[in-house]
Tab-separated table of C-alpha atoms in Angstrom:
chain	number	residue	atom	x	y	z
A	281	MET	CA	-153.256	-151.242	92.514
A	282	LYS	CA	-150.206	-153.143	93.758
A	283	LEU	CA	-148.567	-152.776	90.363
A	284	LYS	CA	-149.270	-149.041	90.486
A	285	LYS	CA	-147.611	-148.741	93.871
A	286	MET	CA	-144.627	-150.815	92.726
A	287	LEU	CA	-144.236	-148.657	89.658
A	288	GLY	CA	-144.394	-145.589	91.834
A	289	ALA	CA	-141.667	-146.841	94.067
A	290	TYR	CA	-139.573	-147.776	91.015
A	291	SER	CA	-139.930	-144.386	89.370
A	292	ASN	CA	-139.310	-142.558	92.654
A	293	LEU	CA	-136.063	-144.490	92.996
A	294	THR	CA	-134.818	-144.013	89.473
A	295	CYS	CA	-136.666	-140.774	88.706
A	296	PHE	CA	-137.438	-141.671	85.156
A	297	ASN	CA	-140.183	-139.766	83.463
A	298	LEU	CA	-143.178	-141.821	84.695
A	299	LYS	CA	-144.821	-138.521	85.654
A	300	LYS	CA	-148.113	-140.072	86.705
A	301	TYR	CA	-146.481	-142.208	89.407
A	302	ASN	CA	-143.716	-139.939	90.413
A	303	SER	CA	-144.620	-138.063	93.564
A	304	TRP	CA	-141.168	-136.736	94.520
A	305	SER	CA	-140.093	-133.173	93.986
A	306	PRO	CA	-137.349	-132.567	91.350
A	307	HIS	CA	-134.941	-131.534	94.019
A	308	LYS	CA	-135.495	-134.746	95.929
A	309	CYS	CA	-135.074	-136.665	92.690
A	310	LEU	CA	-131.830	-134.818	91.881
A	311	ILE	CA	-130.430	-135.708	95.254
A	312	SER	CA	-131.424	-139.389	94.900
A	313	VAL	CA	-129.834	-139.556	91.465
A	314	THR	CA	-126.623	-137.991	92.797
A	315	LEU	CA	-126.698	-140.572	95.535
A	316	CYS	CA	-127.019	-143.378	92.922
A	317	TRP	CA	-124.062	-141.800	91.170
A	318	LEU	CA	-122.014	-141.836	94.332
A	319	VAL	CA	-123.005	-145.452	95.214
A	320	ILE	CA	-121.838	-146.899	91.841
A	321	ALA	CA	-118.694	-144.725	91.896
A	322	VAL	CA	-117.202	-145.545	95.294
A	323	PRO	CA	-115.669	-148.824	96.386
A	324	PRO	CA	-117.693	-151.706	97.536
A	325	VAL	CA	-120.070	-151.448	94.614
A	326	SER	CA	-117.651	-150.142	92.074
A	327	ILE	CA	-115.144	-152.960	92.834
A	328	TRP	CA	-117.954	-155.471	92.342
A	329	LEU	CA	-119.044	-153.789	89.096
A	330	LYS	CA	-115.498	-153.700	87.740
A	331	SER	CA	-114.834	-157.386	88.596
A	332	THR	CA	-116.147	-158.621	85.273
A	333	MET	CA	-116.022	-157.059	81.822
A	334	LEU	CA	-119.828	-157.558	81.434
A	335	SER	CA	-120.794	-155.644	84.553
A	336	HIS	CA	-118.140	-152.988	83.971
A	337	MET	CA	-119.119	-152.152	80.430
A	338	LEU	CA	-122.818	-152.981	80.365
A	339	ILE	CA	-123.852	-151.988	83.873
A	340	GLN	CA	-121.414	-149.362	85.220
A	341	LEU	CA	-120.780	-147.475	81.977
A	342	SER	CA	-124.458	-147.414	80.856
A	343	LEU	CA	-125.656	-146.525	84.380
A	344	LEU	CA	-123.267	-143.572	84.418
A	345	VAL	CA	-124.681	-142.332	81.065
A	346	LEU	CA	-128.234	-142.865	82.340
A	347	ILE	CA	-127.495	-140.936	85.525
A	348	GLY	CA	-126.371	-138.029	83.306
A	349	VAL	CA	-129.664	-138.258	81.437
A	350	ALA	CA	-131.628	-138.361	84.722
A	351	ILE	CA	-129.768	-135.353	86.010
A	352	GLY	CA	-130.700	-133.477	82.798
A	353	GLN	CA	-134.361	-134.400	83.338
A	354	GLN	CA	-134.411	-133.104	86.880
A	355	VAL	CA	-132.454	-130.002	86.123
A	356	ASN	CA	-134.876	-129.282	83.292
A	357	LYS	CA	-137.781	-129.462	85.763
A	358	ILE	CA	-136.093	-127.119	88.204
A	359	TYR	CA	-134.800	-124.770	85.511
A	360	PRO	CA	-137.197	-124.991	82.557
A	361	CYS	CA	-134.988	-122.818	80.237
A	362	LEU	CA	-132.321	-125.571	80.062
A	363	LEU	CA	-133.480	-127.130	76.783
A	364	TYR	CA	-134.385	-123.780	75.209
A	365	GLN	CA	-131.021	-122.290	75.960
A	366	THR	CA	-128.997	-125.267	74.805
A	367	LYS	CA	-130.877	-125.444	71.516
A	368	VAL	CA	-128.255	-123.365	69.726
A	369	LEU	CA	-125.559	-125.801	70.696
A	370	ARG	CA	-127.514	-128.967	70.073
A	371	VAL	CA	-125.203	-130.258	67.399
A	372	SER	CA	-122.082	-129.640	69.482
A	373	LEU	CA	-123.673	-131.304	72.502
A	374	LEU	CA	-124.612	-134.344	70.420
A	375	VAL	CA	-121.081	-134.574	69.079
A	376	LEU	CA	-119.603	-134.136	72.519
A	377	SER	CA	-121.840	-136.917	73.972
A	378	ILE	CA	-121.185	-139.415	71.093
A	379	ALA	CA	-117.426	-138.702	71.190
A	380	THR	CA	-117.294	-139.237	74.999
A	381	MET	CA	-119.074	-142.553	74.703
A	382	MET	CA	-116.898	-143.652	71.791
A	383	ILE	CA	-113.695	-142.768	73.652
A	384	TRP	CA	-114.796	-144.875	76.586
A	385	MET	CA	-115.330	-147.822	74.274
A	386	ILE	CA	-111.533	-148.088	73.576
A	387	PRO	CA	-110.469	-151.318	75.271
A	388	ARG	CA	-107.259	-149.768	76.572
A	389	LEU	CA	-109.194	-147.156	78.570
A	390	LEU	CA	-111.284	-149.898	80.132
A	391	ASP	CA	-108.026	-151.495	81.317
A	392	LEU	CA	-106.683	-148.179	82.555
A	393	ALA	CA	-109.918	-147.540	84.452
A	394	VAL	CA	-109.296	-150.728	86.412
A	395	GLU	CA	-105.528	-150.100	86.876
A	396	ASN	CA	-105.395	-146.396	87.536
A	397	ILE	CA	-107.641	-144.576	89.952
A	398	TRP	CA	-107.374	-141.214	88.205
A	399	VAL	CA	-108.611	-142.651	84.935
A	400	ASP	CA	-111.444	-144.225	86.896
A	401	VAL	CA	-112.269	-140.821	88.409
A	402	LEU	CA	-112.223	-139.324	84.935
A	403	LYS	CA	-114.619	-141.989	83.710
A	404	ILE	CA	-116.987	-141.493	86.587
A	405	LEU	CA	-117.101	-137.773	86.052
A	406	SER	CA	-117.030	-137.574	82.269
A	407	LEU	CA	-119.659	-140.167	81.416
A	408	PRO	CA	-122.589	-138.485	83.204
A	409	LEU	CA	-121.457	-134.874	82.611
A	410	LEU	CA	-120.011	-135.080	79.142
A	411	ALA	CA	-122.133	-137.938	77.718
A	412	GLY	CA	-125.459	-138.261	79.525
A	413	LEU	CA	-126.301	-134.670	80.251
A	414	PRO	CA	-125.438	-133.355	76.775
A	415	LEU	CA	-127.254	-136.268	75.252
A	416	TYR	CA	-130.440	-135.326	77.102
A	417	CYS	CA	-130.104	-131.624	76.149
A	418	SER	CA	-129.507	-132.287	72.468
A	419	TRP	CA	-131.919	-135.222	72.132
A	420	LYS	CA	-134.880	-133.182	73.201
A	421	ASN	CA	-133.882	-130.431	70.745
A	422	PHE	CA	-133.858	-132.780	67.662
A	423	GLY	CA	-136.778	-134.082	65.730
A	424	GLN	CA	-137.909	-137.574	64.937
A	425	ILE	CA	-135.668	-138.082	61.889
A	426	ILE	CA	-132.477	-137.464	63.841
A	427	HIS	CA	-133.838	-139.647	66.628
A	428	GLY	CA	-134.390	-142.448	64.116
A	429	ILE	CA	-130.876	-142.101	62.714
A	430	LEU	CA	-129.418	-142.134	66.216
A	431	HIS	CA	-131.448	-145.202	67.219
A	432	LEU	CA	-130.346	-147.005	64.109
A	433	GLU	CA	-126.678	-146.047	64.617
A	434	ALA	CA	-126.817	-147.141	68.304
A	435	LEU	CA	-128.298	-150.475	67.286
A	436	ALA	CA	-125.620	-150.947	64.597
A	437	THR	CA	-122.893	-150.066	67.080
A	438	LEU	CA	-124.236	-152.541	69.643
A	439	LEU	CA	-124.289	-155.311	66.960
A	440	ARG	CA	-120.759	-154.455	65.705
A	441	LEU	CA	-119.423	-154.595	69.282
A	442	ALA	CA	-121.241	-157.932	69.945
A	443	TRP	CA	-119.717	-159.364	66.805
A	444	LEU	CA	-116.239	-158.099	67.740
A	445	TYR	CA	-116.346	-159.468	71.349
A	446	ILE	CA	-117.696	-162.878	70.249
A	447	GLU	CA	-115.368	-163.315	67.260
A	448	SER	CA	-112.139	-161.828	68.533
A	449	PRO	CA	-109.588	-164.677	69.016
A	450	SER	CA	-107.442	-162.576	71.364
A	451	ARG	CA	-108.303	-160.775	74.527
A	452	LEU	CA	-108.991	-157.082	73.993
A	453	CYS	CA	-108.536	-156.139	77.644
A	454	VAL	CA	-105.647	-157.472	79.607
A	455	GLN	CA	-107.658	-157.150	82.798
A	456	TYR	CA	-110.383	-159.543	81.739
A	457	GLY	CA	-110.399	-163.087	80.431
A	458	ILE	CA	-111.499	-164.350	77.030
A	459	ASP	CA	-114.671	-166.028	78.460
A	460	ASP	CA	-115.712	-162.791	80.048
A	461	GLN	CA	-115.263	-161.089	76.646
A	462	THR	CA	-117.394	-163.746	74.823
A	463	ASN	CA	-120.122	-163.488	77.526
A	464	LEU	CA	-120.176	-159.720	76.996
A	465	GLY	CA	-120.503	-160.271	73.253
A	466	PHE	CA	-123.480	-162.504	73.615
A	467	MET	CA	-125.090	-160.209	76.127
A	468	LEU	CA	-124.623	-157.245	73.769
A	469	GLY	CA	-126.177	-159.329	70.970
A	470	LEU	CA	-129.202	-160.104	73.227
A	471	ILE	CA	-129.546	-156.453	74.137
A	472	SER	CA	-129.420	-155.388	70.505
A	473	LEU	CA	-132.085	-157.936	69.632
A	474	ALA	CA	-134.326	-156.577	72.394
A	475	TYR	CA	-133.592	-153.067	71.170
A	476	ALA	CA	-134.358	-153.954	67.572
A	477	LEU	CA	-137.680	-155.590	68.737
A	478	TYR	CA	-138.541	-152.525	70.755
A	479	MET	CA	-137.876	-150.225	67.739
A	480	LEU	CA	-139.944	-152.570	65.539
A	481	ILE	CA	-142.897	-152.435	67.974
A	482	ASN	CA	-142.547	-148.673	68.080
A	483	ILE	CA	-142.613	-148.343	64.311
A	484	LEU	CA	-145.277	-150.966	63.492
A	485	ILE	CA	-147.707	-150.619	66.405
A	486	LYS	CA	-147.478	-147.063	67.709
A	487	PRO	CA	-148.838	-145.357	64.572
A	488	PHE	CA	-152.101	-147.384	64.840
A	489	VAL	CA	-152.417	-146.675	68.523
A	490	TYR	CA	-152.119	-142.951	67.802
A	491	GLU	CA	-154.672	-143.259	64.998
A	492	LYS	CA	-157.276	-144.718	67.367
A	493	HIS	CA	-156.918	-141.755	69.728
B	89	MET	CA	-135.917	-111.957	78.055
B	90	LYS	CA	-136.564	-113.327	74.627
B	91	ILE	CA	-133.828	-114.748	72.459
B	92	ASN	CA	-134.559	-115.946	68.958
B	93	VAL	CA	-132.684	-119.208	69.303
B	94	GLY	CA	-130.751	-120.442	66.362
B	95	ASN	CA	-131.763	-117.596	64.064
B	96	SER	CA	-129.151	-114.887	64.399
B	97	ILE	CA	-125.996	-115.151	62.341
B	98	PHE	CA	-123.946	-114.522	65.496
B	99	GLN	CA	-125.486	-117.497	67.296
B	100	LYS	CA	-124.970	-119.713	64.265
B	101	THR	CA	-121.309	-118.691	64.088
B	102	VAL	CA	-120.793	-119.340	67.724
B	103	ALA	CA	-122.470	-122.741	67.439
B	104	THR	CA	-120.325	-123.723	64.502
B	105	ILE	CA	-117.090	-122.673	66.256
B	106	VAL	CA	-118.064	-124.521	69.388
B	107	CYS	CA	-118.872	-127.633	67.324
B	108	ALA	CA	-115.553	-127.422	65.516
B	109	GLY	CA	-113.806	-127.091	68.938
B	110	VAL	CA	-115.643	-130.094	70.357
B	111	LEU	CA	-114.817	-132.187	67.259
B	112	ALA	CA	-111.140	-131.132	67.367
B	113	SER	CA	-110.729	-131.875	71.074
B	114	ALA	CA	-112.501	-135.227	70.696
B	115	PHE	CA	-110.114	-136.078	67.867
B	116	ALA	CA	-107.111	-135.040	69.916
B	117	VAL	CA	-108.121	-137.008	73.027
B	118	SER	CA	-108.876	-140.158	71.053
B	119	ALA	CA	-105.628	-139.777	69.072
B	120	SER	CA	-103.592	-139.437	72.263
B	121	ALA	CA	-105.436	-142.437	73.850
B	122	THR	CA	-104.753	-144.692	70.875
B	123	LYS	CA	-101.203	-143.655	69.760
B	124	ASN	CA	-102.647	-141.837	66.732
B	125	PHE	CA	-105.251	-144.439	66.051
B	126	SER	CA	-102.827	-147.315	65.884
B	127	CYS	CA	-103.244	-148.973	69.246
B	128	PHE	CA	-106.671	-149.648	70.815
B	129	THR	CA	-105.623	-152.393	73.276
B	130	SER	CA	-103.197	-152.331	76.233
B	131	GLU	CA	-101.223	-155.195	74.707
B	132	CYS	CA	-100.598	-153.244	71.556
B	133	TRP	CA	-99.669	-150.218	73.643
B	134	ARG	CA	-97.154	-152.268	75.597
B	135	LYS	CA	-95.480	-153.524	72.400
B	136	ALA	CA	-95.296	-150.069	70.897
B	137	ASP	CA	-93.933	-148.623	74.099
B	138	ILE	CA	-91.102	-151.177	74.277
B	139	ALA	CA	-90.327	-150.753	70.575
B	140	SER	CA	-89.849	-146.981	71.027
B	141	HIS	CA	-88.316	-147.060	74.512
B	142	PRO	CA	-86.328	-150.255	75.224
B	143	ARG	CA	-86.279	-151.027	78.943
B	144	LEU	CA	-83.443	-152.259	81.096
B	145	VAL	CA	-84.446	-155.508	82.830
B	146	LYS	CA	-83.613	-155.511	86.560
B	147	ASN	CA	-81.163	-158.085	87.853
B	148	VAL	CA	-83.219	-160.709	89.616
B	149	ALA	CA	-82.286	-164.233	90.665
B	150	LEU	CA	-83.732	-167.119	88.667
B	151	GLN	CA	-83.815	-170.807	89.534
B	152	SER	CA	-83.615	-173.168	86.543
B	153	ALA	CA	-85.484	-176.432	86.216
B	154	GLN	CA	-82.183	-178.160	87.133
B	155	GLY	CA	-82.200	-176.272	90.397
B	156	GLU	CA	-79.238	-173.933	89.578
B	157	ILE	CA	-79.484	-170.348	90.669
B	158	SER	CA	-78.450	-167.672	88.158
B	159	HIS	CA	-78.941	-163.938	87.822
B	160	PHE	CA	-80.422	-162.010	84.998
B	161	ARG	CA	-77.152	-160.097	84.661
B	162	ASP	CA	-75.301	-163.436	83.901
B	163	PHE	CA	-77.242	-163.593	80.641
B	164	ARG	CA	-75.702	-160.360	79.284
B	165	GLY	CA	-73.792	-160.970	76.140
B	166	SER	CA	-76.415	-163.236	74.718
B	167	VAL	CA	-79.839	-162.514	73.083
B	168	LEU	CA	-82.713	-163.744	75.148
B	169	VAL	CA	-86.096	-164.848	73.937
B	170	VAL	CA	-88.340	-164.806	77.033
B	171	ASN	CA	-91.910	-165.791	77.650
B	172	PHE	CA	-94.008	-166.026	80.772
B	173	MET	CA	-96.104	-168.988	81.756
B	174	TYR	CA	-97.288	-171.223	84.603
B	175	THR	CA	-96.694	-174.944	84.379
B	176	HIS	CA	-100.198	-176.217	85.242
B	177	CYS	CA	-101.736	-174.137	82.467
B	178	ALA	CA	-103.964	-176.132	80.099
B	179	THR	CA	-104.201	-173.778	77.093
B	180	ILE	CA	-101.949	-171.085	75.812
B	181	CYS	CA	-98.771	-171.838	77.898
B	182	ASN	CA	-98.613	-175.228	76.216
B	183	ASN	CA	-98.506	-173.451	72.864
B	184	LEU	CA	-95.928	-171.039	74.265
B	185	GLY	CA	-93.803	-173.913	75.519
B	186	ALA	CA	-94.006	-175.834	72.235
B	187	VAL	CA	-93.192	-172.665	70.284
B	188	SER	CA	-90.199	-171.969	72.488
B	189	SER	CA	-88.866	-175.471	72.061
B	190	GLN	CA	-89.400	-175.181	68.271
B	191	LEU	CA	-87.574	-171.821	68.221
B	192	ALA	CA	-84.750	-173.382	70.248
B	193	THR	CA	-84.421	-176.120	67.655
B	194	ARG	CA	-84.211	-173.535	64.874
B	195	LEU	CA	-81.554	-171.553	66.728
B	196	ALA	CA	-79.681	-174.681	67.887
B	197	SER	CA	-76.216	-173.693	66.726
B	198	GLU	CA	-76.422	-170.190	68.229
B	199	ILE	CA	-77.712	-171.566	71.503
B	200	LYS	CA	-74.844	-174.098	71.690
B	201	GLN	CA	-72.351	-171.252	71.101
B	202	GLY	CA	-73.995	-169.327	73.994
B	203	LYS	CA	-75.166	-166.496	71.726
B	204	VAL	CA	-78.908	-167.065	72.246
B	205	LYS	CA	-81.031	-168.320	75.085
B	206	VAL	CA	-84.712	-169.296	74.951
B	207	ILE	CA	-86.214	-169.103	78.383
B	208	SER	CA	-89.757	-169.636	79.743
B	209	ILE	CA	-90.128	-167.938	83.106
B	210	SER	CA	-92.905	-168.945	85.534
B	211	PHE	CA	-95.033	-166.180	87.059
B	212	ASP	CA	-96.340	-168.562	89.676
B	213	PRO	CA	-93.040	-169.369	91.427
B	214	THR	CA	-94.542	-170.695	94.686
B	215	ARG	CA	-96.371	-173.466	92.874
B	216	ASP	CA	-93.863	-174.056	90.065
B	217	ASP	CA	-91.070	-175.802	91.891
B	218	VAL	CA	-88.199	-177.726	90.296
B	219	ALA	CA	-90.297	-180.861	89.896
B	220	ASN	CA	-93.134	-179.057	88.181
B	221	MET	CA	-90.745	-177.269	85.846
B	222	GLN	CA	-89.073	-180.541	84.910
B	223	ALA	CA	-92.445	-182.126	84.214
B	224	TYR	CA	-93.360	-179.179	82.035
B	225	ILE	CA	-90.112	-179.507	80.016
B	226	LYS	CA	-90.625	-183.256	79.717
B	227	ARG	CA	-94.087	-182.725	78.351
B	228	LEU	CA	-93.264	-180.081	75.685
B	229	ASP	CA	-89.540	-180.087	74.885
B	230	HIS	CA	-88.417	-181.448	71.527
B	231	SER	CA	-85.162	-179.561	71.415
B	232	GLN	CA	-83.019	-181.852	73.570
B	233	GLY	CA	-82.519	-179.468	76.427
B	234	LEU	CA	-81.855	-176.279	74.450
B	235	TRP	CA	-84.914	-174.610	75.789
B	236	GLN	CA	-84.741	-173.503	79.453
B	237	VAL	CA	-87.451	-173.083	82.062
B	238	ALA	CA	-86.844	-170.972	85.193
B	239	ARG	CA	-88.639	-169.338	88.087
B	240	PRO	CA	-87.841	-166.037	89.828
B	241	SER	CA	-87.759	-165.971	93.658
B	242	PRO	CA	-91.304	-165.215	94.896
B	243	ALA	CA	-90.160	-161.894	96.389
B	244	SER	CA	-88.678	-160.561	93.093
B	245	ALA	CA	-91.356	-162.114	90.798
B	246	ASN	CA	-93.424	-158.925	90.767
B	247	THR	CA	-90.430	-156.757	89.892
B	248	ILE	CA	-89.410	-158.597	86.791
B	249	ILE	CA	-92.823	-159.748	85.560
B	250	LYS	CA	-95.047	-156.749	86.096
B	251	ARG	CA	-92.667	-153.810	86.191
B	252	ASP	CA	-90.022	-154.721	83.675
B	253	PHE	CA	-92.011	-156.828	81.233
B	254	GLY	CA	-95.421	-155.358	81.823
B	255	ILE	CA	-97.168	-158.730	82.126
B	256	VAL	CA	-100.691	-158.517	83.663
B	257	VAL	CA	-101.719	-161.831	85.297
B	258	ILE	CA	-105.364	-162.314	86.371
B	259	LYS	CA	-107.064	-165.326	87.875
B	260	ASN	CA	-109.679	-167.044	85.696
B	261	ASP	CA	-112.713	-169.223	86.599
B	262	PHE	CA	-110.869	-172.532	86.184
B	263	GLY	CA	-108.309	-172.023	88.915
B	264	GLY	CA	-105.690	-170.834	86.430
B	265	PHE	CA	-104.505	-167.493	85.156
B	266	ASP	CA	-105.057	-165.322	82.087
B	267	HIS	CA	-101.945	-163.415	80.930
B	268	ASN	CA	-100.272	-161.699	78.053
B	269	ALA	CA	-98.793	-164.342	75.713
B	270	ALA	CA	-95.928	-163.116	73.614
B	271	LEU	CA	-92.203	-163.614	72.964
B	272	HIS	CA	-90.017	-160.897	74.594
B	273	ILE	CA	-86.598	-160.219	73.026
B	274	VAL	CA	-83.897	-158.956	75.303
B	275	ASP	CA	-80.663	-157.720	73.616
B	276	LYS	CA	-77.036	-158.393	74.607
B	277	ALA	CA	-76.944	-155.333	76.893
B	278	GLY	CA	-79.922	-156.550	78.907
B	279	TYR	CA	-82.572	-154.251	77.379
B	280	LEU	CA	-85.998	-155.509	76.519
B	281	VAL	CA	-86.162	-154.320	72.900
B	282	SER	CA	-89.184	-155.916	71.307
B	283	ILE	CA	-92.288	-157.926	72.005
B	284	LEU	CA	-93.539	-160.208	69.269
B	285	GLU	CA	-96.448	-162.474	68.525
B	286	PHE	CA	-95.588	-166.068	69.132
B	287	VAL	CA	-97.542	-167.246	66.059
B	288	ASN	CA	-94.965	-166.021	63.514
B	289	LEU	CA	-91.727	-167.830	64.311
B	290	ASN	CA	-89.975	-166.686	61.083
B	291	GLU	CA	-90.346	-163.041	62.237
B	292	VAL	CA	-89.035	-163.903	65.715
B	293	GLU	CA	-86.054	-165.767	64.290
B	294	LYS	CA	-85.280	-162.869	61.916
B	295	ASN	CA	-85.366	-160.405	64.798
B	296	VAL	CA	-83.094	-162.527	66.999
B	297	ARG	CA	-80.536	-162.996	64.230
B	298	ARG	CA	-80.513	-159.234	63.593
B	299	LEU	CA	-79.457	-158.679	67.203
B	300	LEU	CA	-76.560	-161.245	67.119
C-alpha cells in the first residue's frame, strides 16, 4: 500500500505513463512538466548542474530530452490526433530528433553552453522541442523492428562515448577537467551496462510472460 | 475528417521533401559548428581560428623571474614561443617547463642573438611571485638561463591570457588549475600566428625558424 502511494506520488511528479497510479489530469501534468523544465533551465539549479561534466551531460541534457518526451505524452492525451497526424512525417521527426541529440554531443558546444548564455538558451529550447517531442511522436509511429534498431544504436553510442571519455588522453572540453571526463566515461559505461541488461531481460523474459497470459 | 495517412502520393512527396530539408539543415548546422567537420573541441577551434586570423597581442607589463619589468611591445622584432602555466602545478606545467627549456637549448644561438625568446607566463600572478618563479626555473631549466619565466600584473592578466591568447583556466579538485597546454608562437610584429602541440618539438622549431 505504501509502495503504491509512493509510486503514485512519483508518477504524479514526473508524469510518466504509470497510468494506474497517475491521478492528475493531463493539463496539470503538462504544467508540472513545464515547471520542471523551468527549474532545470534557470540559475540556481542550472549552475549546479553545469558545474561538472557528468551532471551537465548525463543529468541536464538527458532530463531536457525526457521533458520533451513527457510533453509529447501529455499533449497526446489532451489532443489525441497528435500521433495520427504526425505519422506522415515520422521519418523526418526521427531524423530531426537524432540530429539534434548528435549536435549537442559535440564537445565544443558543451563548452559554449557554459560560456555563452545564448547557446545555453538554444540548448534548453532545442533539446525538448527538437529532440524529445519529435522522438515521442516518431517513436510511437514506428514498429518493433525500428525500435530494436534504435535501442541497439543508442546502446552502441553510449558505449562508444564511454570508451572515448575514458581513453582520451586530452581534455575534450576546456571547461571541465580530465578527471571529470573519466568519471563521465565510467558512468556512461555503467549506464550502458544497465541498459544492455534491461534490453536482455526484455528480450529473454518478456516473451514468456506474454505467453502465460 | 478522415485522412488516409501515408498513402497518397502527395503526402509521401511532402514527407520526402521535409525529410530532405531536415537532413540538409542538420548537416549545415553541424558543419558550421565543427568548421566543416574538422574541429569538434574548443581547443581545436582556437588553434584553427588563430591560424586563419592572427591576433595582435595587447601591450601588457610583464615581470620576469629576475624582477625586471618589461612590456610585451619590447619583444617586437623577435619571435616568441609563449606558454602559460602556474608554478605550483604538479602535472602538465612541469612538462611545459621542461619542453620550453629543451626548445631554448635547441634555439640557443638565435636566443643569444635576440631573434627568439622562449617565455613561460604565469596565469596565477598573485601567487607566483619572483621567488616562486625562480624556484620553478631552478627545478626545470637545463638551458642555462635561455628560457624565461614571467608574470603579468594581476590587473592585466585577464586581458592577455583570456582575451588575446584564449586560455581557459578552471579550478580542479586538488587546489590547482586545469588549462590549455600548448606552445603559442608570436611573430616579429607582435601577432599571435599559431598554436602548436608541445609534444612535437621538431614541428615547433621548424615553425619558429620559418618566421625568422
